[in-house]
């Protein structure tokens, strides 16, 4: 008897041999869980949940929206901040409709202007004309996110070009107190974004930031908040503002001796992580839908096209990072029509291209020598279940691999893999082999997988494909495998 689509030497086994292999391989694999392998750093529960967020909004909004600047000097009169029709529920609606799972807002940018009426500053919404000084953007947005089921996050720049105490030890107290206000009045805060920029303040001095104290403050106020900075501690900058993670992207980073900002590791290191890094600090890709971070009407024609956003998705989420996409509201306090149209079309592209997972009709197996065992765990859409693969030994004729056989030939040009990162990140190199009957059509190698790795390639007609691990720290653990036929124009460029 022959199996339906039988590449290479995969034969069905005589019963005796089958039970023999089941004994030494099948039972062994029951216990060979990655959890019992030697320790490598693993994500915390909060970080694991963060990875599942994949894509969310960044909102840059403040005096710069009205002055046309990117970096305000901090001397802008407060009255300049006066949105005519601010509606945070519109932001939340558009975020939802475009599949974003949260919103992070610039509560305070480098100009020092606070979008909430902080007691620790005289440069806030309270001093502005907007709503006669009674407005509070953080209050409105945190409520809108809560009601829409979106996570709420806050960007707060330690660099403050307005605050009179900036450049003195007193300012570290100010910054800590501002964070206390935010966490107390607008929590839960899912992610806190620390910008590492460290320029001069109004008195010409730079601040020596007390990062250690800042971190302790957040940990004691809200231990599950993900703190982002160049160097984490929970999520790291990806090293560029183009939204592109490294093709090799480790969730590990070594931070000893480094600080956010000027003291951060080289941008290449941030982009790829450290293969043997001691801490789990995954990359987040921040990028704006427009050339600038803040709204400028002259950029209305420069909003990124849905296809460009799709490419960014492949190069961020598809490389195991998260995508933080900046959508700057305009002077009305609304997301501009051009941006919302691009965002909805971006969602449509993802839906159209990623809804039809070709694995639905596939037979998923794991092979070791001639022994075949079912491997439904990698196509069950359940991140808790997985299969382990030993590293291929080039001198052995029978290595472990995952094989996916289709009842008839399929056209495919995209494969998405997920590593069981709950046990750490192990895979250094993998290989996908494409088969037509017993003929090898092509092999594609990749390096890291991590949370997700989406590879795309010119369309192939195949009857099966297999996955093997060429190099890994420990065994490789794969929790999900998906295959798609993307619109040719959307293949990664
Ligand atoms: C940078 C800032 O200087 C930019 O204005 C922007 O906020 C970007 C996200 O981070 O460090």
Short mmCIF file of C-alpha atoms and ligand atoms in Angstrom, two decimals:
data_model
loop_
_atom_site.label_atom_id
_atom_site.label_comp_id
_atom_site.label_asym_id
_atom_site.label_seq_id
_atom_site.Cartn_x
_atom_site.Cartn_y
_atom_site.Cartn_z
CA UNK A 1 0.00 0.00 0.00
CA UNK A 2 1.23 3.51 -0.73
CA UNK A 3 0.44 6.74 1.00
CA UNK A 4 -1.42 9.30 -1.14
CA UNK A 5 1.39 11.65 -2.00
CA UNK A 6 4.61 9.98 -1.21
CA UNK A 7 7.79 12.01 -1.51
CA UNK A 8 11.18 10.34 -1.23
CA UNK A 9 11.42 7.23 0.84
CA UNK A 10 8.36 7.61 3.00
CA UNK A 11 6.84 4.13 2.95
CA UNK A 12 4.06 2.80 5.05
CA UNK A 13 5.49 0.42 7.58
CA UNK A 14 4.83 -3.22 8.25
CA UNK A 15 2.95 -3.42 11.57
CA UNK A 16 5.82 -4.93 13.57
CA UNK A 17 8.26 -2.27 12.54
CA UNK A 18 5.65 0.34 13.25
CA UNK A 19 5.24 -0.77 16.86
CA UNK A 20 9.00 -0.93 17.26
CA UNK A 21 9.35 2.70 16.19
CA UNK A 22 6.35 3.73 18.20
CA UNK A 23 8.05 2.33 21.27
CA UNK A 24 11.40 4.02 20.85
CA UNK A 25 10.30 7.15 19.05
CA UNK A 26 6.63 7.74 19.77
CA UNK A 27 6.80 7.26 23.51
CA UNK A 28 10.08 9.12 23.71
CA UNK A 29 8.53 12.09 21.92
CA UNK A 30 5.75 12.21 24.48
CA UNK A 31 8.32 13.12 27.09
CA UNK A 32 10.70 15.10 24.91
CA UNK A 33 8.91 18.36 25.53
CA UNK A 34 10.86 21.53 25.11
CA UNK A 35 9.96 22.38 28.68
CA UNK A 36 12.24 19.61 29.87
CA UNK A 37 15.20 20.73 27.76
CA UNK A 38 18.06 22.75 29.26
CA UNK A 39 17.07 26.28 30.20
CA UNK A 40 17.13 29.15 27.74
CA UNK A 41 15.48 32.51 28.55
CA UNK A 42 11.73 32.47 28.05
CA UNK A 43 9.11 35.23 27.81
CA UNK A 44 7.05 36.18 30.85
CA UNK A 45 3.30 35.64 30.67
CA UNK A 46 2.86 39.37 29.96
CA UNK A 47 5.40 39.20 27.13
CA UNK A 48 3.76 36.10 25.64
CA UNK A 49 0.45 37.98 25.58
CA UNK A 50 2.25 40.99 24.07
CA UNK A 51 3.54 38.85 21.19
CA UNK A 52 -0.05 37.93 20.36
CA UNK A 53 -0.92 41.62 19.90
CA UNK A 54 1.00 41.65 16.59
CA UNK A 55 -0.23 45.00 15.28
CA UNK A 56 -1.44 48.17 17.00
CA UNK A 57 -1.64 51.94 16.56
CA UNK A 58 0.78 54.66 17.59
CA UNK A 59 -0.80 58.11 17.90
CA UNK A 60 1.40 61.21 17.72
CA UNK A 61 -0.73 64.16 18.73
CA UNK A 62 0.05 67.46 20.49
CA UNK A 63 1.17 71.03 19.76
CA UNK A 64 3.22 69.80 16.77
CA UNK A 65 -0.05 68.82 15.10
CA UNK A 66 -0.91 72.52 15.01
CA UNK A 67 2.53 74.07 14.41
CA UNK A 68 3.64 71.70 11.68
CA UNK A 69 6.80 70.80 13.60
CA UNK A 70 8.17 67.34 14.37
CA UNK A 71 10.07 68.38 17.48
CA UNK A 72 8.43 71.31 19.28
CA UNK A 73 10.72 73.58 21.28
CA UNK A 74 8.49 73.60 24.33
CA UNK A 75 7.85 77.33 24.02
CA UNK A 76 4.63 76.93 22.00
CA UNK A 77 1.72 78.78 23.64
CA UNK A 78 -0.66 76.20 25.14
CA UNK A 79 -3.57 77.72 23.21
CA UNK A 80 -2.11 76.37 20.04
CA UNK A 81 -3.49 72.99 21.08
CA UNK A 82 -7.13 73.29 20.10
CA UNK A 83 -8.60 70.37 18.17
CA UNK A 84 -11.94 71.38 16.69
CA UNK A 85 -13.63 67.98 16.80
CA UNK A 86 -11.48 65.57 18.80
CA UNK A 87 -13.05 62.14 18.89
CA UNK A 88 -11.00 59.32 20.40
CA UNK A 89 -13.86 56.94 19.65
CA UNK A 90 -13.26 57.54 15.96
CA UNK A 91 -9.61 56.53 16.48
CA UNK A 92 -10.72 53.40 18.32
CA UNK A 93 -13.29 52.54 15.64
CA UNK A 94 -10.68 52.81 12.90
CA UNK A 95 -8.15 50.83 14.92
CA UNK A 96 -10.72 48.06 15.38
CA UNK A 97 -11.79 48.11 11.74
CA UNK A 98 -8.19 47.78 10.61
CA UNK A 99 -7.50 44.86 12.95
CA UNK A 100 -5.18 46.76 15.30
CA UNK A 101 -5.36 45.49 18.86
CA UNK A 102 -4.35 48.55 20.85
CA UNK A 103 -3.39 52.24 20.81
CA UNK A 104 -0.29 53.89 22.26
CA UNK A 105 -0.48 57.70 22.49
CA UNK A 106 2.19 60.39 22.95
CA UNK A 107 0.99 61.59 26.36
CA UNK A 108 4.02 63.91 26.39
CA UNK A 109 6.40 64.45 23.47
CA UNK A 110 9.75 66.29 23.59
CA UNK A 111 7.95 69.68 23.78
CA UNK A 112 6.80 68.70 27.27
CA UNK A 113 3.11 69.40 26.59
CA UNK A 114 0.97 67.00 28.62
CA UNK A 115 -2.22 65.66 27.04
CA UNK A 116 -3.58 65.25 30.56
CA UNK A 117 -3.86 67.98 33.21
CA UNK A 118 -0.71 67.00 35.12
CA UNK A 119 -0.12 68.64 38.48
CA UNK A 120 3.60 68.56 37.76
CA UNK A 121 3.63 70.86 34.74
CA UNK A 122 2.25 74.23 33.66
CA UNK A 123 2.31 73.19 30.01
CA UNK A 124 -0.75 70.97 29.63
CA UNK A 125 -4.25 70.70 28.17
CA UNK A 126 -5.44 72.56 31.27
CA UNK A 127 -3.58 75.71 30.19
CA UNK A 128 -5.04 75.48 26.66
CA UNK A 129 -8.27 76.88 25.25
CA UNK A 130 -9.45 73.42 24.28
CA UNK A 131 -12.67 72.67 26.17
CA UNK A 132 -11.91 75.75 28.30
CA UNK A 133 -9.01 73.94 29.89
CA UNK A 134 -11.20 71.04 31.03
CA UNK A 135 -10.20 68.57 28.34
CA UNK A 136 -8.20 65.41 28.98
CA UNK A 137 -7.08 63.36 26.00
CA UNK A 138 -5.80 60.45 28.10
CA UNK A 139 -9.15 60.19 29.85
CA UNK A 140 -11.05 60.14 26.57
CA UNK A 141 -8.72 57.71 24.84
CA UNK A 142 -8.39 55.28 27.75
CA UNK A 143 -12.22 55.14 27.96
CA UNK A 144 -12.58 54.71 24.20
CA UNK A 145 -10.05 51.85 24.21
CA UNK A 146 -11.72 50.16 27.16
CA UNK A 147 -15.13 50.33 25.47
CA UNK A 148 -13.76 49.06 22.16
CA UNK A 149 -11.80 46.21 23.73
CA UNK A 150 -8.45 47.71 22.71
CA UNK A 151 -5.32 47.76 24.86
CA UNK A 152 -4.24 51.21 25.95
CA UNK A 153 -0.60 52.31 26.02
CA UNK A 154 1.26 55.52 26.72
CA UNK A 155 4.38 57.09 25.23
CA UNK A 156 6.05 59.52 27.58
CA UNK A 157 9.21 61.34 26.56
CA UNK A 158 11.72 61.88 29.34
CA UNK A 159 13.28 64.60 27.18
CA UNK A 160 11.30 67.72 28.05
CA UNK A 161 12.10 71.02 26.33
CA UNK A 162 9.65 72.94 28.48
CA UNK A 163 9.97 71.84 32.07
CA UNK A 164 11.95 74.29 34.22
CA UNK A 165 13.40 71.44 36.32
CA UNK A 166 14.72 69.52 33.31
CA UNK A 167 18.49 69.12 33.68
CA UNK A 168 18.34 68.88 37.48
CA UNK A 169 17.80 65.94 39.83
CA UNK A 170 14.36 67.38 40.66
CA UNK A 171 13.18 66.53 37.15
CA UNK A 172 13.56 62.80 37.81
CA UNK A 173 10.98 63.29 40.60
CA UNK A 174 8.74 65.13 38.14
CA UNK A 175 8.98 62.29 35.64
CA UNK A 176 8.26 59.66 38.30
CA UNK A 177 5.29 61.66 39.56
CA UNK A 178 3.90 62.06 36.07
CA UNK A 179 4.06 58.30 35.58
CA UNK A 180 2.31 57.82 38.91
CA UNK A 181 -0.48 60.13 37.75
CA UNK A 182 -0.88 58.28 34.50
CA UNK A 183 -0.94 54.82 36.02
CA UNK A 184 -3.32 55.85 38.76
CA UNK A 185 -5.84 57.82 36.71
CA UNK A 186 -5.83 56.05 33.35
CA UNK A 187 -4.74 52.45 34.00
CA UNK A 188 -4.51 49.68 33.19
CA UNK A 189 -1.61 50.71 30.99
CA UNK A 190 -0.71 47.79 28.78
CA UNK A 191 2.49 49.22 27.30
CA UNK A 192 4.63 52.17 28.37
CA UNK A 193 6.88 53.65 25.70
CA UNK A 194 10.07 55.37 26.79
CA UNK A 195 11.71 57.45 24.14
CA UNK A 196 15.45 57.45 24.72
CA UNK A 197 15.99 60.94 23.23
CA UNK A 198 18.02 63.14 25.57
CA UNK A 199 18.47 66.68 24.28
CA UNK A 200 18.81 69.97 26.07
CA UNK A 201 16.06 71.54 28.13
CA UNK A 202 15.01 75.18 28.45
CA UNK A 203 18.06 75.99 30.58
CA UNK A 204 20.47 74.42 28.08
CA UNK A 205 21.12 71.39 30.28
CA UNK A 206 20.67 67.72 29.57
CA UNK A 207 19.06 65.41 32.07
CA UNK A 208 20.75 62.38 33.57
CA UNK A 209 17.78 60.01 33.47
CA UNK A 210 17.35 57.70 36.44
CA UNK A 211 16.23 54.70 34.40
CA UNK A 212 16.57 52.36 37.34
CA UNK A 213 14.17 54.41 39.42
CA UNK A 214 11.78 54.88 36.49
CA UNK A 215 11.67 51.12 36.05
CA UNK A 216 11.11 50.45 39.74
CA UNK A 217 8.28 52.97 39.76
CA UNK A 218 6.46 51.22 36.93
CA UNK A 219 7.12 47.76 38.33
CA UNK A 220 5.62 48.72 41.66
CA UNK A 221 2.64 50.52 40.13
CA UNK A 222 1.85 48.00 37.44
CA UNK A 223 4.05 44.89 37.30
CA UNK A 224 2.42 43.53 34.13
CA UNK A 225 2.91 46.64 32.01
CA UNK A 226 5.26 46.03 29.11
CA UNK A 227 8.01 48.64 29.25
CA UNK A 228 9.41 49.51 25.84
CA UNK A 229 12.68 51.34 25.32
CA UNK A 230 15.76 50.89 23.12
CA UNK A 231 16.83 48.20 25.55
CA UNK A 232 13.57 47.01 27.10
CA UNK A 233 13.30 45.68 29.80
CA UNK A 234 10.29 44.01 28.14
CA UNK A 235 10.28 45.07 24.48
CA UNK A 236 13.07 46.70 22.47
CA UNK A 237 13.35 49.18 19.64
CA UNK A 238 14.01 47.46 16.32
CA UNK A 239 16.86 49.85 15.48
CA UNK A 240 15.13 51.79 12.67
CA UNK A 241 11.98 53.83 12.13
CA UNK A 242 11.10 52.06 8.89
CA UNK A 243 9.19 49.27 10.57
CA UNK A 244 11.59 46.54 9.43
CA UNK A 245 12.88 43.74 11.65
CA UNK A 246 15.99 41.73 10.84
CA UNK A 247 15.58 38.66 8.64
CA UNK A 248 17.36 37.03 11.52
CA UNK A 249 15.55 38.25 14.59
CA UNK A 250 16.32 36.91 18.05
CA UNK A 251 14.05 37.77 20.94
CA UNK A 252 17.15 37.86 23.10
CA UNK A 253 19.19 40.90 24.05
CA UNK A 254 22.16 41.55 26.31
CA UNK A 255 21.64 44.78 28.18
CA UNK A 256 24.46 44.78 30.75
CA UNK A 257 26.33 48.07 30.41
CA UNK A 258 23.72 49.58 28.06
CA UNK A 259 21.01 52.19 28.63
CA UNK A 260 18.18 53.46 26.43
CA UNK A 261 19.10 56.33 24.11
CA UNK A 262 22.75 57.16 23.44
CA UNK A 263 23.93 54.26 25.58
CA UNK A 264 21.94 51.70 23.58
CA UNK A 265 23.51 48.81 21.65
CA UNK A 266 24.27 49.34 17.94
CA UNK A 267 21.17 49.56 15.76
CA UNK A 268 22.16 46.32 13.96
CA UNK A 269 22.12 44.53 17.28
CA UNK A 270 18.70 45.97 18.09
CA UNK A 271 17.52 44.91 14.66
CA UNK A 272 18.61 41.28 15.03
CA UNK A 273 18.90 40.75 18.78
CA UNK A 274 21.67 38.70 20.38
CA UNK A 275 21.63 35.01 19.60
CA UNK A 276 22.88 34.19 23.10
CA UNK A 277 21.37 37.21 24.85
CA UNK A 278 20.47 36.71 28.48
CA UNK A 279 17.07 38.42 28.51
CA UNK A 280 13.89 37.96 26.50
CA UNK A 281 13.43 41.43 24.94
CA UNK A 282 11.57 41.14 21.63
CA UNK A 283 11.59 43.80 18.91
CA UNK A 284 8.77 46.23 18.20
CA UNK A 285 8.75 47.96 14.80
CA UNK A 286 7.59 51.59 14.97
CA UNK A 287 6.85 53.27 11.67
CA UNK A 288 4.55 56.04 10.51
CA UNK A 289 1.84 55.75 7.87
CA UNK A 290 3.08 59.17 6.67
CA UNK A 291 6.60 60.58 6.27
CA UNK A 292 6.33 62.45 9.59
CA UNK A 293 5.29 61.25 13.04
CA UNK A 294 2.89 64.17 13.45
CA UNK A 295 0.13 65.25 11.07
CA UNK A 296 1.06 67.71 8.32
CA UNK A 297 -1.56 68.55 5.69
CA UNK A 298 1.12 68.69 2.99
CA UNK A 299 1.66 64.96 3.53
CA UNK A 300 -1.95 64.01 2.76
CA UNK A 301 -0.86 62.64 -0.59
CA UNK A 302 2.01 60.71 0.97
CA UNK A 303 0.00 58.27 3.07
CA UNK A 304 1.43 54.77 2.59
CA UNK A 305 -0.54 52.59 0.20
CA UNK A 306 -2.26 49.43 1.50
CA UNK A 307 0.27 47.33 -0.45
CA UNK A 308 3.14 49.14 1.29
CA UNK A 309 1.53 48.50 4.65
CA UNK A 310 1.20 44.83 3.69
CA UNK A 311 4.95 44.73 2.94
CA UNK A 312 5.62 46.28 6.34
CA UNK A 313 3.45 43.62 7.93
CA UNK A 314 5.55 40.89 6.24
CA UNK A 315 8.77 42.57 7.39
CA UNK A 316 7.71 43.09 10.99
CA UNK A 317 5.09 40.59 12.15
CA UNK A 318 6.35 38.19 9.46
CA UNK A 319 9.80 38.34 11.05
CA UNK A 320 8.65 37.68 14.59
CA UNK A 321 8.32 41.31 15.75
CA UNK A 322 5.27 43.48 16.53
CA UNK A 323 4.12 46.32 14.28
CA UNK A 324 3.45 49.70 15.92
CA UNK A 325 1.93 51.74 13.11
CA UNK A 326 1.70 55.49 13.67
CA UNK A 327 -1.52 57.20 12.59
CA UNK A 328 -1.33 60.90 13.42
CA UNK A 329 -4.70 62.63 13.93
CA UNK A 330 -5.16 65.97 12.18
CA UNK A 331 -5.97 69.42 13.59
CA UNK A 332 -9.62 68.41 13.99
CA UNK A 333 -8.45 65.63 16.30
CA UNK A 334 -9.63 63.02 13.80
CA UNK A 335 -7.85 60.40 11.75
CA UNK A 336 -7.76 61.77 8.24
CA UNK A 337 -9.87 60.10 5.52
CA UNK A 338 -6.77 59.19 3.49
CA UNK A 339 -5.28 57.31 6.43
CA UNK A 340 -8.47 55.50 7.35
CA UNK A 341 -9.03 54.43 3.73
CA UNK A 342 -5.49 52.99 3.56
CA UNK A 343 -5.96 51.23 6.90
CA UNK A 344 -9.23 49.58 5.93
CA UNK A 345 -7.78 48.47 2.60
CA UNK A 346 -4.72 47.09 4.44
CA UNK A 347 -7.08 45.01 6.60
CA UNK A 348 -8.88 43.80 3.51
CA UNK A 349 -5.60 42.68 1.93
CA UNK A 350 -4.71 40.70 5.04
CA UNK A 351 -8.15 39.12 5.17
CA UNK A 352 -8.20 38.25 1.49
CA UNK A 353 -4.74 36.75 1.53
CA UNK A 354 -4.52 35.09 4.92
CA UNK A 355 -8.03 33.70 5.37
CA UNK A 356 -7.63 30.66 3.15
CA UNK A 357 -5.09 28.52 4.97
CA UNK A 358 -4.25 25.72 2.54
CA UNK A 359 -3.36 23.41 5.41
CA UNK A 360 -7.06 22.77 5.98
CA UNK A 361 -6.93 19.85 3.54
CA UNK A 362 -3.43 18.61 4.34
CA UNK A 363 -2.29 15.49 6.12
CA UNK A 364 0.28 16.58 8.72
CA UNK A 365 2.84 13.99 9.84
CA UNK A 366 6.16 13.80 11.55
CA UNK A 367 8.75 11.42 10.17
CA UNK A 368 11.75 9.89 11.79
CA UNK A 369 13.55 7.38 9.59
CA UNK A 370 10.56 5.47 8.24
CA UNK A 371 8.30 6.05 11.19
CA UNK A 372 5.35 8.29 10.56
CA UNK A 373 3.26 9.78 13.35
CA UNK A 374 0.42 12.26 13.18
CA UNK A 375 1.39 15.91 13.70
CA UNK A 376 -1.98 17.65 13.85
CA UNK A 377 -0.65 19.89 16.65
CA UNK A 378 1.04 22.14 14.12
CA UNK A 379 -2.08 22.80 12.10
CA UNK A 380 -4.65 23.06 14.90
CA UNK A 381 -4.40 26.82 15.39
CA UNK A 382 -3.70 26.22 19.04
CA UNK A 383 -0.49 27.92 20.21
CA UNK A 384 -0.32 25.63 23.24
CA UNK A 385 0.31 22.50 21.16
CA UNK A 386 3.46 21.86 19.16
CA UNK A 387 5.87 19.30 17.71
CA UNK A 388 9.58 19.09 18.36
CA UNK A 389 12.21 18.46 15.71
CA UNK A 390 15.81 17.40 16.30
CA UNK A 391 18.53 19.16 14.36
CA UNK A 392 19.24 17.41 11.08
CA UNK A 393 22.39 15.29 11.07
CA UNK A 394 23.75 15.46 7.51
CA UNK A 395 25.37 12.05 7.97
CA UNK A 396 22.13 10.34 8.84
CA UNK A 397 19.73 8.98 6.24
CA UNK A 398 16.68 9.43 8.44
CA UNK A 399 16.17 12.76 10.16
CA UNK A 400 13.12 14.19 11.85
CA UNK A 401 10.91 16.32 9.68
CA UNK A 402 7.36 17.55 9.44
CA UNK A 403 5.62 16.56 6.24
CA UNK A 404 2.42 18.03 4.83
CA UNK A 405 0.73 16.07 2.06
CA UNK A 406 -2.13 17.44 0.01
CA UNK A 407 -4.85 15.30 -1.58
CA UNK A 408 -4.08 16.94 -4.90
CA UNK A 409 -1.52 19.46 -6.16
CA UNK A 410 -1.89 22.94 -4.75
CA UNK A 411 -0.48 26.31 -5.75
CA UNK A 412 1.37 28.00 -2.92
CA UNK A 413 3.67 31.01 -2.54
CA UNK A 414 3.70 31.70 1.16
CA UNK A 415 4.38 29.69 4.31
CA UNK A 416 4.00 30.96 7.85
CA UNK A 417 5.77 29.18 10.69
CA UNK A 418 5.50 29.71 14.42
CA UNK A 419 7.95 28.52 17.02
CA UNK A 420 6.64 27.48 20.43
CA UNK A 421 8.19 30.58 22.01
CA UNK A 422 6.60 29.84 25.36
CA UNK A 423 9.65 27.56 25.71
CA UNK A 424 12.12 30.11 24.40
CA UNK A 425 13.56 30.69 20.93
CA UNK A 426 15.77 27.92 19.68
CA UNK A 427 15.77 27.57 15.90
CA UNK A 428 18.80 29.08 14.13
CA UNK A 429 18.15 27.69 10.68
CA UNK A 430 15.28 25.82 9.05
CA UNK A 431 14.59 24.42 5.61
CA UNK A 432 11.38 24.00 3.67
CA UNK A 433 11.47 21.37 0.92
CA UNK A 434 8.82 21.38 -1.81
CA UNK A 435 7.80 18.17 -3.52
CA UNK A 436 5.86 17.24 -6.59
CA UNK A 437 5.19 13.53 -6.18
CA UNK A 438 8.60 12.11 -5.32
CA UNK A 439 10.55 14.90 -7.00
CA UNK A 440 12.12 17.69 -4.98
CA UNK A 441 11.09 20.93 -6.65
CA UNK A 442 12.92 23.41 -4.49
CA UNK A 443 14.37 24.04 -1.07
CA UNK A 444 14.19 27.32 0.82
CA UNK A 445 16.31 28.00 3.87
CA UNK A 446 15.63 30.57 6.54
CA UNK A 447 17.23 31.50 9.83
CA UNK A 448 15.12 32.41 12.88
CA UNK A 449 11.39 31.74 13.26
CA UNK A 450 10.38 33.06 16.71
CA UNK A 451 6.80 34.22 17.19
CA UNK A 452 6.10 34.07 13.46
CA UNK A 453 8.07 33.78 10.25
CA UNK A 454 6.29 34.41 6.97
CA UNK A 455 8.24 33.42 3.87
CA UNK A 456 6.97 34.14 0.38
CA UNK A 457 8.31 32.94 -2.97
CA UNK A 458 7.22 32.63 -6.62
CA UNK A 459 4.16 30.40 -6.88
CA UNK A 460 4.82 26.65 -6.99
CA UNK A 461 2.60 23.68 -7.80
CA UNK A 462 3.29 21.13 -5.12
CA UNK A 463 1.88 17.91 -3.73
CA UNK A 464 3.64 18.17 -0.38
CA UNK A 465 6.24 20.09 1.55
CA UNK A 466 8.39 19.32 4.55
CA UNK A 467 10.09 21.31 7.26
CA UNK A 468 13.32 20.42 8.97
CA UNK A 469 15.58 22.15 11.46
CA UNK A 470 19.15 22.60 10.26
CA UNK A 471 20.50 24.30 13.36
CA UNK A 472 19.11 25.09 16.77
CA UNK A 473 20.13 25.79 20.33
CA UNK A 474 18.01 22.92 21.60
CA UNK A 475 15.43 20.96 19.68
CA UNK A 476 13.21 23.09 17.48
CA UNK A 477 9.60 23.35 18.60
CA UNK A 478 7.06 24.31 15.97
CA UNK A 479 3.58 25.21 17.12
CA UNK A 480 1.92 26.25 13.87
CA UNK A 481 2.43 25.89 10.13
CA UNK A 482 0.20 27.65 7.60
CA UNK A 483 0.35 27.93 3.81
CA UNK A 484 -1.25 30.51 1.54
CA UNK A 485 -1.56 31.61 -2.04
CA UNK A 486 -0.96 35.37 -1.94
CA UNK A 487 -1.74 37.79 -4.69
CA UNK A 488 1.54 37.80 -6.69
CA UNK A 489 1.92 41.56 -6.23
CA UNK A 490 2.08 41.09 -2.49
CA UNK A 491 5.03 38.71 -2.30
CA UNK A 492 7.78 40.14 -0.12
CA UNK A 493 9.94 42.59 -2.03
C1 LIG B 1 11.72 59.37 18.33
C2 LIG B 1 11.21 60.80 18.45
O1 LIG B 1 12.26 61.73 18.44
C3 LIG B 1 10.24 61.02 17.32
O2 LIG B 1 9.74 62.32 17.31
C4 LIG B 1 9.13 60.00 17.43
O3 LIG B 1 8.37 60.24 18.59
C5 LIG B 1 9.70 58.59 17.44
C6 LIG B 1 8.65 57.52 17.63
O4 LIG B 1 10.66 58.46 18.46
O5 LIG B 1 12.72 59.11 19.24
#
